[in-house]
C-alpha cells in the first residue's frame, strides 16, 4: 500500500508541473501573439513621383526672312537711305537684307551732262527674282511728283508676277527724295501705291514710330508717316541728315518686324 500510495501521490505532482509548463507555454504564445498584433505592419512605399516634364527649348529659326531693298539713285541720296534701311532690318533677329538697284535707262552721255556720279557696286535686280523675297523696301527719287522712270520701267516688267499674283501678300515700304520740302514727298509715295496694290502686296507705312525727327520743324527734313525721305536740294548738294537717316533706319526695323510676323 505504501509503495502504491507513494506512486499515487507523485503522479499528480508531475501532472501539476506539466500543467504549469503548458500554461507557461500558452502564456508565452499569447504574449507573442499580442506583441505581433501590437506592432503595426510596415506600409508599402509610395511610388516615387515622376520627374517634371522637361521645359520646351525654343527651336532655332531655320528659315530666314528675306527683305530686298530695291532702289534707284541718280546722285546717291536714295542709296544712302537704302543703306540706312538695311541697318534697321538687320536689327531684327531672323531677318536678312540685301540691297539691289534697278537698271539705268538714261544714256551715259546724258548722265555725264547731269554730272551724275558713277553707280554704286550693288547688283542690278532681275524682276524674275522678286518672288524669292518675303518683303521689300523700295526707294526712288521723284520726277515731277511721281516715281522715277527707271523704277517704273522695272515694275512695268513684272506683268508675269501680276498674272500669277506671285507677290501677293508680301509687305512693302517706300522711301523717296525730292529737291524741296514741297517737291513731292507725299505725292510721289501715294501715287506709287497703286502699282503694288495691283500685285496684291501689303503697304506698310512708317506711322510716327520714329518719334522726334518726324516732329522737327526747325530744320529742313524729308520723310513722314507714309515713308522715309530726304531733301536733295536744287543741285543735289544737300546730303541726308542724321534725322532723315534715323527715320529710314526705323523704317527698315519696322518693316522687318512685320515681315517676320507674317512669315511665322
PDB file of C-alpha atoms in Angstrom:
ATOM      1  CA  UNK A   1       0.000   0.000   0.000  1.00  0.00           C
ATOM      2  CA  UNK A   2       2.827   2.348   0.973  1.00  0.00           C
ATOM      3  CA  UNK A   3       4.501   1.969  -2.380  1.00  0.00           C
ATOM      4  CA  UNK A   4       1.261   2.299  -4.170  1.00  0.00           C
ATOM      5  CA  UNK A   5       0.337   5.367  -2.192  1.00  0.00           C
ATOM      6  CA  UNK A   6       3.726   6.933  -2.997  1.00  0.00           C
ATOM      7  CA  UNK A   7       3.182   6.344  -6.630  1.00  0.00           C
ATOM      8  CA  UNK A   8      -0.276   7.804  -6.429  1.00  0.00           C
ATOM      9  CA  UNK A   9       0.927  10.990  -4.728  1.00  0.00           C
ATOM     10  CA  UNK A  10       3.869  11.652  -7.163  1.00  0.00           C
ATOM     11  CA  UNK A  11       1.732  11.452 -10.333  1.00  0.00           C
ATOM     12  CA  UNK A  12      -0.441  14.442  -9.509  1.00  0.00           C
ATOM     13  CA  UNK A  13       2.695  16.420  -8.781  1.00  0.00           C
ATOM     14  CA  UNK A  14       4.008  15.588 -12.250  1.00  0.00           C
ATOM     15  CA  UNK A  15       0.675  16.470 -13.805  1.00  0.00           C
ATOM     16  CA  UNK A  16       0.697  19.766 -11.990  1.00  0.00           C
ATOM     17  CA  UNK A  17       4.179  20.521 -13.300  1.00  0.00           C
ATOM     18  CA  UNK A  18       3.099  19.733 -16.852  1.00  0.00           C
ATOM     19  CA  UNK A  19       0.073  21.946 -16.441  1.00  0.00           C
ATOM     20  CA  UNK A  20       2.299  24.815 -15.300  1.00  0.00           C
ATOM     21  CA  UNK A  21       4.611  24.243 -18.261  1.00  0.00           C
ATOM     22  CA  UNK A  22       1.654  24.125 -20.659  1.00  0.00           C
ATOM     23  CA  UNK A  23       0.163  27.225 -19.090  1.00  0.00           C
ATOM     24  CA  UNK A  24       3.535  28.969 -19.309  1.00  0.00           C
ATOM     25  CA  UNK A  25       3.862  27.984 -22.974  1.00  0.00           C
ATOM     26  CA  UNK A  26       0.375  29.164 -23.794  1.00  0.00           C
ATOM     27  CA  UNK A  27       1.013  32.383 -21.916  1.00  0.00           C
ATOM     28  CA  UNK A  28       4.190  32.900 -23.896  1.00  0.00           C
ATOM     29  CA  UNK A  29       2.405  32.217 -27.162  1.00  0.00           C
ATOM     30  CA  UNK A  30      -0.373  34.602 -26.249  1.00  0.00           C
ATOM     31  CA  UNK A  31       2.148  37.252 -25.307  1.00  0.00           C
ATOM     32  CA  UNK A  32       3.978  36.801 -28.625  1.00  0.00           C
ATOM     33  CA  UNK A  33       0.660  36.991 -30.481  1.00  0.00           C
ATOM     34  CA  UNK A  34      -0.303  40.158 -28.667  1.00  0.00           C
ATOM     35  CA  UNK A  35       3.103  41.692 -29.389  1.00  0.00           C
ATOM     36  CA  UNK A  36       2.781  40.820 -33.069  1.00  0.00           C
ATOM     37  CA  UNK A  37      -0.644  42.440 -33.095  1.00  0.00           C
ATOM     38  CA  UNK A  38       0.658  45.492 -31.267  1.00  0.00           C
ATOM     39  CA  UNK A  39       3.425  46.182 -33.819  1.00  0.00           C
ATOM     40  CA  UNK A  40       1.857  47.704 -36.998  1.00  0.00           C
ATOM     41  CA  UNK A  41       2.840  46.266 -40.297  1.00  0.00           C
ATOM     42  CA  UNK A  42       5.072  48.422 -42.447  1.00  0.00           C
ATOM     43  CA  UNK A  43       3.110  50.213 -45.164  1.00  0.00           C
ATOM     44  CA  UNK A  44       4.275  49.721 -48.755  1.00  0.00           C
ATOM     45  CA  UNK A  45       6.477  52.527 -50.024  1.00  0.00           C
ATOM     46  CA  UNK A  46       4.702  55.131 -52.099  1.00  0.00           C
ATOM     47  CA  UNK A  47       5.868  55.230 -55.738  1.00  0.00           C
ATOM     48  CA  UNK A  48       8.441  57.917 -56.485  1.00  0.00           C
ATOM     49  CA  UNK A  49       6.911  60.960 -58.185  1.00  0.00           C
ATOM     50  CA  UNK A  50       7.573  61.201 -61.883  1.00  0.00           C
ATOM     51  CA  UNK A  51      10.205  63.775 -62.795  1.00  0.00           C
ATOM     52  CA  UNK A  52       8.756  67.030 -64.129  1.00  0.00           C
ATOM     53  CA  UNK A  53       8.479  67.272 -67.876  1.00  0.00           C
ATOM     54  CA  UNK A  54      11.465  68.944 -69.406  1.00  0.00           C
ATOM     55  CA  UNK A  55      10.841  72.548 -70.393  1.00  0.00           C
ATOM     56  CA  UNK A  56      10.479  73.082 -74.109  1.00  0.00           C
ATOM     57  CA  UNK A  57      13.608  74.613 -75.514  1.00  0.00           C
ATOM     58  CA  UNK A  58      12.891  77.232 -78.222  1.00  0.00           C
ATOM     59  CA  UNK A  59      13.898  75.859 -81.573  1.00  0.00           C
ATOM     60  CA  UNK A  60      16.331  77.950 -83.574  1.00  0.00           C
ATOM     61  CA  UNK A  61      14.939  79.836 -86.529  1.00  0.00           C
ATOM     62  CA  UNK A  62      15.546  77.683 -89.574  1.00  0.00           C
ATOM     63  CA  UNK A  63      14.114  79.951 -92.276  1.00  0.00           C
ATOM     64  CA  UNK A  64      15.486  83.441 -92.539  1.00  0.00           C
ATOM     65  CA  UNK A  65      13.060  86.140 -93.640  1.00  0.00           C
ATOM     66  CA  UNK A  66      14.442  87.908 -96.711  1.00  0.00           C
ATOM     67  CA  UNK A  67      13.983  91.630 -97.297  1.00  0.00           C
ATOM     68  CA  UNK A  68      15.019  93.042-100.659  1.00  0.00           C
ATOM     69  CA  UNK A  69      15.897  96.731-100.590  1.00  0.00           C
ATOM     70  CA  UNK A  70      15.445  97.903-104.175  1.00  0.00           C
ATOM     71  CA  UNK A  71      16.460 101.401-105.172  1.00  0.00           C
ATOM     72  CA  UNK A  72      17.234 103.769-107.993  1.00  0.00           C
ATOM     73  CA  UNK A  73      19.507 106.732-107.335  1.00  0.00           C
ATOM     74  CA  UNK A  74      20.961 109.367-109.621  1.00  0.00           C
ATOM     75  CA  UNK A  75      23.098 111.341-107.176  1.00  0.00           C
ATOM     76  CA  UNK A  76      23.435 108.879-104.285  1.00  0.00           C
ATOM     77  CA  UNK A  77      20.806 110.217-101.884  1.00  0.00           C
ATOM     78  CA  UNK A  78      18.476 107.231-102.215  1.00  0.00           C
ATOM     79  CA  UNK A  79      21.454 104.869-101.967  1.00  0.00           C
ATOM     80  CA  UNK A  80      22.299 106.341 -98.557  1.00  0.00           C
ATOM     81  CA  UNK A  81      18.720 105.833 -97.404  1.00  0.00           C
ATOM     82  CA  UNK A  82      18.833 102.236 -98.656  1.00  0.00           C
ATOM     83  CA  UNK A  83      21.935 101.578 -96.575  1.00  0.00           C
ATOM     84  CA  UNK A  84      20.287 103.096 -93.501  1.00  0.00           C
ATOM     85  CA  UNK A  85      17.222 100.904 -94.066  1.00  0.00           C
ATOM     86  CA  UNK A  86      19.484  97.833 -94.213  1.00  0.00           C
ATOM     87  CA  UNK A  87      20.882  98.684 -90.773  1.00  0.00           C
ATOM     88  CA  UNK A  88      17.363  98.768 -89.402  1.00  0.00           C
ATOM     89  CA  UNK A  89      16.346  95.475 -90.995  1.00  0.00           C
ATOM     90  CA  UNK A  90      19.374  93.704 -89.566  1.00  0.00           C
ATOM     91  CA  UNK A  91      18.415  94.712 -86.032  1.00  0.00           C
ATOM     92  CA  UNK A  92      15.605  92.129 -86.167  1.00  0.00           C
ATOM     93  CA  UNK A  93      16.710  88.571 -85.420  1.00  0.00           C
ATOM     94  CA  UNK A  94      15.951  86.095 -88.160  1.00  0.00           C
ATOM     95  CA  UNK A  95      15.691  88.712 -90.914  1.00  0.00           C
ATOM     96  CA  UNK A  96      18.272  89.466 -93.591  1.00  0.00           C
ATOM     97  CA  UNK A  97      18.500  92.387 -96.016  1.00  0.00           C
ATOM     98  CA  UNK A  98      20.009  92.556 -99.477  1.00  0.00           C
ATOM     99  CA  UNK A  99      20.417  95.810-101.402  1.00  0.00           C
ATOM    100  CA  UNK A 100      19.731  95.837-105.134  1.00  0.00           C
ATOM    101  CA  UNK A 101      19.492  98.620-107.687  1.00  0.00           C
ATOM    102  CA  UNK A 102      17.449  98.738-110.856  1.00  0.00           C
ATOM    103  CA  UNK A 103      18.873  99.223-114.313  1.00  0.00           C
ATOM    104  CA  UNK A 104      19.665 102.699-115.558  1.00  0.00           C
ATOM    105  CA  UNK A 105      17.695 103.775-118.625  1.00  0.00           C
ATOM    106  CA  UNK A 106      19.463 107.059-119.408  1.00  0.00           C
ATOM    107  CA  UNK A 107      22.375 107.049-121.881  1.00  0.00           C
ATOM    108  CA  UNK A 108      25.852 107.586-120.456  1.00  0.00           C
ATOM    109  CA  UNK A 109      26.247 110.938-122.260  1.00  0.00           C
ATOM    110  CA  UNK A 110      23.066 112.248-120.628  1.00  0.00           C
ATOM    111  CA  UNK A 111      24.223 111.145-117.181  1.00  0.00           C
ATOM    112  CA  UNK A 112      27.548 112.893-117.823  1.00  0.00           C
ATOM    113  CA  UNK A 113      25.784 116.140-118.670  1.00  0.00           C
ATOM    114  CA  UNK A 114      23.751 115.773-115.481  1.00  0.00           C
ATOM    115  CA  UNK A 115      27.034 115.417-113.538  1.00  0.00           C
ATOM    116  CA  UNK A 116      25.758 112.142-112.098  1.00  0.00           C
ATOM    117  CA  UNK A 117      28.422 110.170-110.176  1.00  0.00           C
ATOM    118  CA  UNK A 118      29.212 106.532-111.023  1.00  0.00           C
ATOM    119  CA  UNK A 119      26.761 103.908-109.771  1.00  0.00           C
ATOM    120  CA  UNK A 120      27.439 102.094-106.519  1.00  0.00           C
ATOM    121  CA  UNK A 121      28.609  98.497-106.618  1.00  0.00           C
ATOM    122  CA  UNK A 122      25.268  96.856-105.839  1.00  0.00           C
ATOM    123  CA  UNK A 123      23.846  94.161-108.114  1.00  0.00           C
ATOM    124  CA  UNK A 124      21.081  95.011-110.565  1.00  0.00           C
ATOM    125  CA  UNK A 125      17.970  93.015-109.707  1.00  0.00           C
ATOM    126  CA  UNK A 126      16.263  90.835-112.288  1.00  0.00           C
ATOM    127  CA  UNK A 127      12.470  91.270-111.919  1.00  0.00           C
ATOM    128  CA  UNK A 128      12.052  87.495-112.315  1.00  0.00           C
ATOM    129  CA  UNK A 129      13.752  87.023-108.915  1.00  0.00           C
ATOM    130  CA  UNK A 130      11.285  89.135-106.938  1.00  0.00           C
ATOM    131  CA  UNK A 131       9.298  86.153-105.533  1.00  0.00           C
ATOM    132  CA  UNK A 132      12.424  84.962-103.711  1.00  0.00           C
ATOM    133  CA  UNK A 133      11.983  87.778-101.171  1.00  0.00           C
ATOM    134  CA  UNK A 134       9.496  87.909 -98.303  1.00  0.00           C
ATOM    135  CA  UNK A 135       9.290  91.719 -98.120  1.00  0.00           C
ATOM    136  CA  UNK A 136      10.503  94.827 -99.922  1.00  0.00           C
ATOM    137  CA  UNK A 137      11.724  98.342 -99.227  1.00  0.00           C
ATOM    138  CA  UNK A 138      11.641 100.366-102.431  1.00  0.00           C
ATOM    139  CA  UNK A 139      13.311 103.731-102.866  1.00  0.00           C
ATOM    140  CA  UNK A 140      13.399 106.175-105.772  1.00  0.00           C
ATOM    141  CA  UNK A 141      13.615 109.942-106.364  1.00  0.00           C
ATOM    142  CA  UNK A 142      10.656 111.945-107.560  1.00  0.00           C
ATOM    143  CA  UNK A 143      10.202 113.073-111.115  1.00  0.00           C
ATOM    144  CA  UNK A 144       7.651 115.884-111.138  1.00  0.00           C
ATOM    145  CA  UNK A 145       5.812 114.390-108.171  1.00  0.00           C
ATOM    146  CA  UNK A 146       5.829 110.803-109.443  1.00  0.00           C
ATOM    147  CA  UNK A 147       8.018 107.673-109.423  1.00  0.00           C
ATOM    148  CA  UNK A 148      11.266 107.988-111.407  1.00  0.00           C
ATOM    149  CA  UNK A 149      11.087 106.355-114.845  1.00  0.00           C
ATOM    150  CA  UNK A 150      13.866 103.869-114.081  1.00  0.00           C
ATOM    151  CA  UNK A 151      11.907 102.346-111.193  1.00  0.00           C
ATOM    152  CA  UNK A 152       8.669 102.484-113.172  1.00  0.00           C
ATOM    153  CA  UNK A 153      10.333 100.578-116.030  1.00  0.00           C
ATOM    154  CA  UNK A 154      11.422  97.903-113.576  1.00  0.00           C
ATOM    155  CA  UNK A 155       7.896  97.343-112.268  1.00  0.00           C
ATOM    156  CA  UNK A 156       6.457  97.543-115.784  1.00  0.00           C
ATOM    157  CA  UNK A 157       8.377  94.310-116.416  1.00  0.00           C
ATOM    158  CA  UNK A 158       6.507  92.412-113.681  1.00  0.00           C
ATOM    159  CA  UNK A 159       3.379  91.548-115.683  1.00  0.00           C
ATOM    160  CA  UNK A 160       4.042  87.832-115.197  1.00  0.00           C
ATOM    161  CA  UNK A 161       4.013  88.239-111.425  1.00  0.00           C
ATOM    162  CA  UNK A 162       0.761  90.170-111.688  1.00  0.00           C
ATOM    163  CA  UNK A 163      -0.846  87.373-113.709  1.00  0.00           C
ATOM    164  CA  UNK A 164       0.241  84.718-111.194  1.00  0.00           C
ATOM    165  CA  UNK A 165      -0.124  87.029-108.167  1.00  0.00           C
ATOM    166  CA  UNK A 166       3.228  85.651-107.056  1.00  0.00           C
ATOM    167  CA  UNK A 167       3.920  88.770-104.963  1.00  0.00           C
ATOM    168  CA  UNK A 168       0.521  88.857-103.268  1.00  0.00           C
ATOM    169  CA  UNK A 169       0.624  89.127 -99.502  1.00  0.00           C
ATOM    170  CA  UNK A 170       4.214  90.368 -99.365  1.00  0.00           C
ATOM    171  CA  UNK A 171       4.719  93.584 -97.317  1.00  0.00           C
ATOM    172  CA  UNK A 172       6.484  96.612 -98.760  1.00  0.00           C
ATOM    173  CA  UNK A 173       7.508 100.122 -97.769  1.00  0.00           C
ATOM    174  CA  UNK A 174       8.558 103.165 -99.814  1.00  0.00           C
ATOM    175  CA  UNK A 175      11.091 105.979 -99.484  1.00  0.00           C
ATOM    176  CA  UNK A 176      11.962 108.897-101.742  1.00  0.00           C
ATOM    177  CA  UNK A 177      13.929 112.092-102.263  1.00  0.00           C
ATOM    178  CA  UNK A 178      12.911 115.485-103.632  1.00  0.00           C
ATOM    179  CA  UNK A 179      14.587 118.768-104.400  1.00  0.00           C
ATOM    180  CA  UNK A 180      12.469 120.681-101.875  1.00  0.00           C
ATOM    181  CA  UNK A 181      10.135 120.035 -98.955  1.00  0.00           C
ATOM    182  CA  UNK A 182       7.083 120.638-101.101  1.00  0.00           C
ATOM    183  CA  UNK A 183       8.509 118.879-104.167  1.00  0.00           C
ATOM    184  CA  UNK A 184       6.502 115.664-103.886  1.00  0.00           C
ATOM    185  CA  UNK A 185       7.483 113.929-100.625  1.00  0.00           C
ATOM    186  CA  UNK A 186       3.932 112.632-100.175  1.00  0.00           C
ATOM    187  CA  UNK A 187       2.506 112.632-103.700  1.00  0.00           C
ATOM    188  CA  UNK A 188       5.404 110.548-105.022  1.00  0.00           C
ATOM    189  CA  UNK A 189       4.714 107.813-102.456  1.00  0.00           C
ATOM    190  CA  UNK A 190       0.932 107.982-102.638  1.00  0.00           C
ATOM    191  CA  UNK A 191       0.959 107.928-106.424  1.00  0.00           C
ATOM    192  CA  UNK A 192       3.122 104.793-106.438  1.00  0.00           C
ATOM    193  CA  UNK A 193       0.952 102.639-104.189  1.00  0.00           C
ATOM    194  CA  UNK A 194      -1.460 101.505-106.978  1.00  0.00           C
ATOM    195  CA  UNK A 195       1.410  99.686-108.737  1.00  0.00           C
ATOM    196  CA  UNK A 196       1.876  97.445-105.714  1.00  0.00           C
ATOM    197  CA  UNK A 197      -1.834  97.201-104.972  1.00  0.00           C
ATOM    198  CA  UNK A 198      -2.323  95.544-108.361  1.00  0.00           C
ATOM    199  CA  UNK A 199       0.292  92.993-107.334  1.00  0.00           C
ATOM    200  CA  UNK A 200      -1.680  92.254-104.156  1.00  0.00           C
ATOM    201  CA  UNK A 201       1.146  93.461-101.911  1.00  0.00           C
ATOM    202  CA  UNK A 202       0.665  94.871 -98.389  1.00  0.00           C
ATOM    203  CA  UNK A 203       1.657  98.511 -97.847  1.00  0.00           C
ATOM    204  CA  UNK A 204       3.434  99.167 -94.540  1.00  0.00           C
ATOM    205  CA  UNK A 205       3.688 102.912 -93.754  1.00  0.00           C
ATOM    206  CA  UNK A 206       6.021 104.353 -91.130  1.00  0.00           C
ATOM    207  CA  UNK A 207       3.421 105.914 -88.908  1.00  0.00           C
ATOM    208  CA  UNK A 208       5.054 108.078 -86.261  1.00  0.00           C
ATOM    209  CA  UNK A 209       7.012 105.337 -84.523  1.00  0.00           C
ATOM    210  CA  UNK A 210      10.318 107.019 -85.379  1.00  0.00           C
ATOM    211  CA  UNK A 211       9.481 109.731 -82.870  1.00  0.00           C
ATOM    212  CA  UNK A 212      11.271 113.063 -82.513  1.00  0.00           C
ATOM    213  CA  UNK A 213      12.766 113.509 -86.025  1.00  0.00           C
ATOM    214  CA  UNK A 214       9.293 113.470 -87.557  1.00  0.00           C
ATOM    215  CA  UNK A 215       8.251 116.405 -85.356  1.00  0.00           C
ATOM    216  CA  UNK A 216      11.297 118.562 -86.111  1.00  0.00           C
ATOM    217  CA  UNK A 217      10.079 121.884 -87.521  1.00  0.00           C
ATOM    218  CA  UNK A 218      13.322 123.776 -87.043  1.00  0.00           C
ATOM    219  CA  UNK A 219      15.305 122.051 -89.786  1.00  0.00           C
ATOM    220  CA  UNK A 220      14.806 121.042 -93.393  1.00  0.00           C
ATOM    221  CA  UNK A 221      13.775 117.403 -93.470  1.00  0.00           C
ATOM    222  CA  UNK A 222      12.137 114.820 -95.668  1.00  0.00           C
ATOM    223  CA  UNK A 223      10.075 111.787 -94.792  1.00  0.00           C
ATOM    224  CA  UNK A 224       6.858 111.306 -92.876  1.00  0.00           C
ATOM    225  CA  UNK A 225       4.255 108.720 -91.885  1.00  0.00           C
ATOM    226  CA  UNK A 226       3.937 107.423 -95.462  1.00  0.00           C
ATOM    227  CA  UNK A 227       7.616 106.612 -95.810  1.00  0.00           C
ATOM    228  CA  UNK A 228      11.132 107.896 -95.321  1.00  0.00           C
ATOM    229  CA  UNK A 229      12.658 110.633 -97.439  1.00  0.00           C
ATOM    230  CA  UNK A 230      15.350 113.225 -97.853  1.00  0.00           C
ATOM    231  CA  UNK A 231      15.752 116.660 -99.426  1.00  0.00           C
ATOM    232  CA  UNK A 232      18.470 116.795-102.086  1.00  0.00           C
ATOM    233  CA  UNK A 233      18.298 120.498-102.927  1.00  0.00           C
ATOM    234  CA  UNK A 234      18.145 122.027-106.395  1.00  0.00           C
ATOM    235  CA  UNK A 235      21.685 120.940-107.284  1.00  0.00           C
ATOM    236  CA  UNK A 236      21.758 117.704-105.333  1.00  0.00           C
ATOM    237  CA  UNK A 237      24.411 119.118-102.997  1.00  0.00           C
ATOM    238  CA  UNK A 238      22.484 118.549 -99.747  1.00  0.00           C
ATOM    239  CA  UNK A 239      23.030 115.116 -98.207  1.00  0.00           C
ATOM    240  CA  UNK A 240      20.642 113.145 -95.964  1.00  0.00           C
ATOM    241  CA  UNK A 241      20.621 114.472 -92.408  1.00  0.00           C
ATOM    242  CA  UNK A 242      21.091 112.389 -89.274  1.00  0.00           C
ATOM    243  CA  UNK A 243      17.366 112.688 -88.557  1.00  0.00           C
ATOM    244  CA  UNK A 244      16.390 111.506 -92.028  1.00  0.00           C
ATOM    245  CA  UNK A 245      18.722 108.524 -91.761  1.00  0.00           C
ATOM    246  CA  UNK A 246      17.318 107.739 -88.313  1.00  0.00           C
ATOM    247  CA  UNK A 247      13.776 107.648 -89.663  1.00  0.00           C
ATOM    248  CA  UNK A 248      14.860 105.396 -92.530  1.00  0.00           C
ATOM    249  CA  UNK A 249      16.624 103.038 -90.138  1.00  0.00           C
ATOM    250  CA  UNK A 250      13.410 102.856 -88.127  1.00  0.00           C
ATOM    251  CA  UNK A 251      11.522 102.070 -91.324  1.00  0.00           C
ATOM    252  CA  UNK A 252      13.812  99.120 -92.003  1.00  0.00           C
ATOM    253  CA  UNK A 253      13.363  97.729 -88.499  1.00  0.00           C
ATOM    254  CA  UNK A 254       9.602  98.272 -88.574  1.00  0.00           C
ATOM    255  CA  UNK A 255       9.127  96.519 -91.913  1.00  0.00           C
ATOM    256  CA  UNK A 256      11.382  93.635 -90.842  1.00  0.00           C
ATOM    257  CA  UNK A 257       9.374  93.131 -87.651  1.00  0.00           C
ATOM    258  CA  UNK A 258       6.108  92.954 -89.569  1.00  0.00           C
ATOM    259  CA  UNK A 259       7.566  90.706 -92.277  1.00  0.00           C
ATOM    260  CA  UNK A 260       8.780  88.299 -89.600  1.00  0.00           C
ATOM    261  CA  UNK A 261       5.308  88.125 -88.034  1.00  0.00           C
ATOM    262  CA  UNK A 262       3.681  87.466 -91.409  1.00  0.00           C
ATOM    263  CA  UNK A 263       6.190  84.738 -92.220  1.00  0.00           C
ATOM    264  CA  UNK A 264       5.740  82.925 -88.873  1.00  0.00           C
TER     265      UNK A 264
END
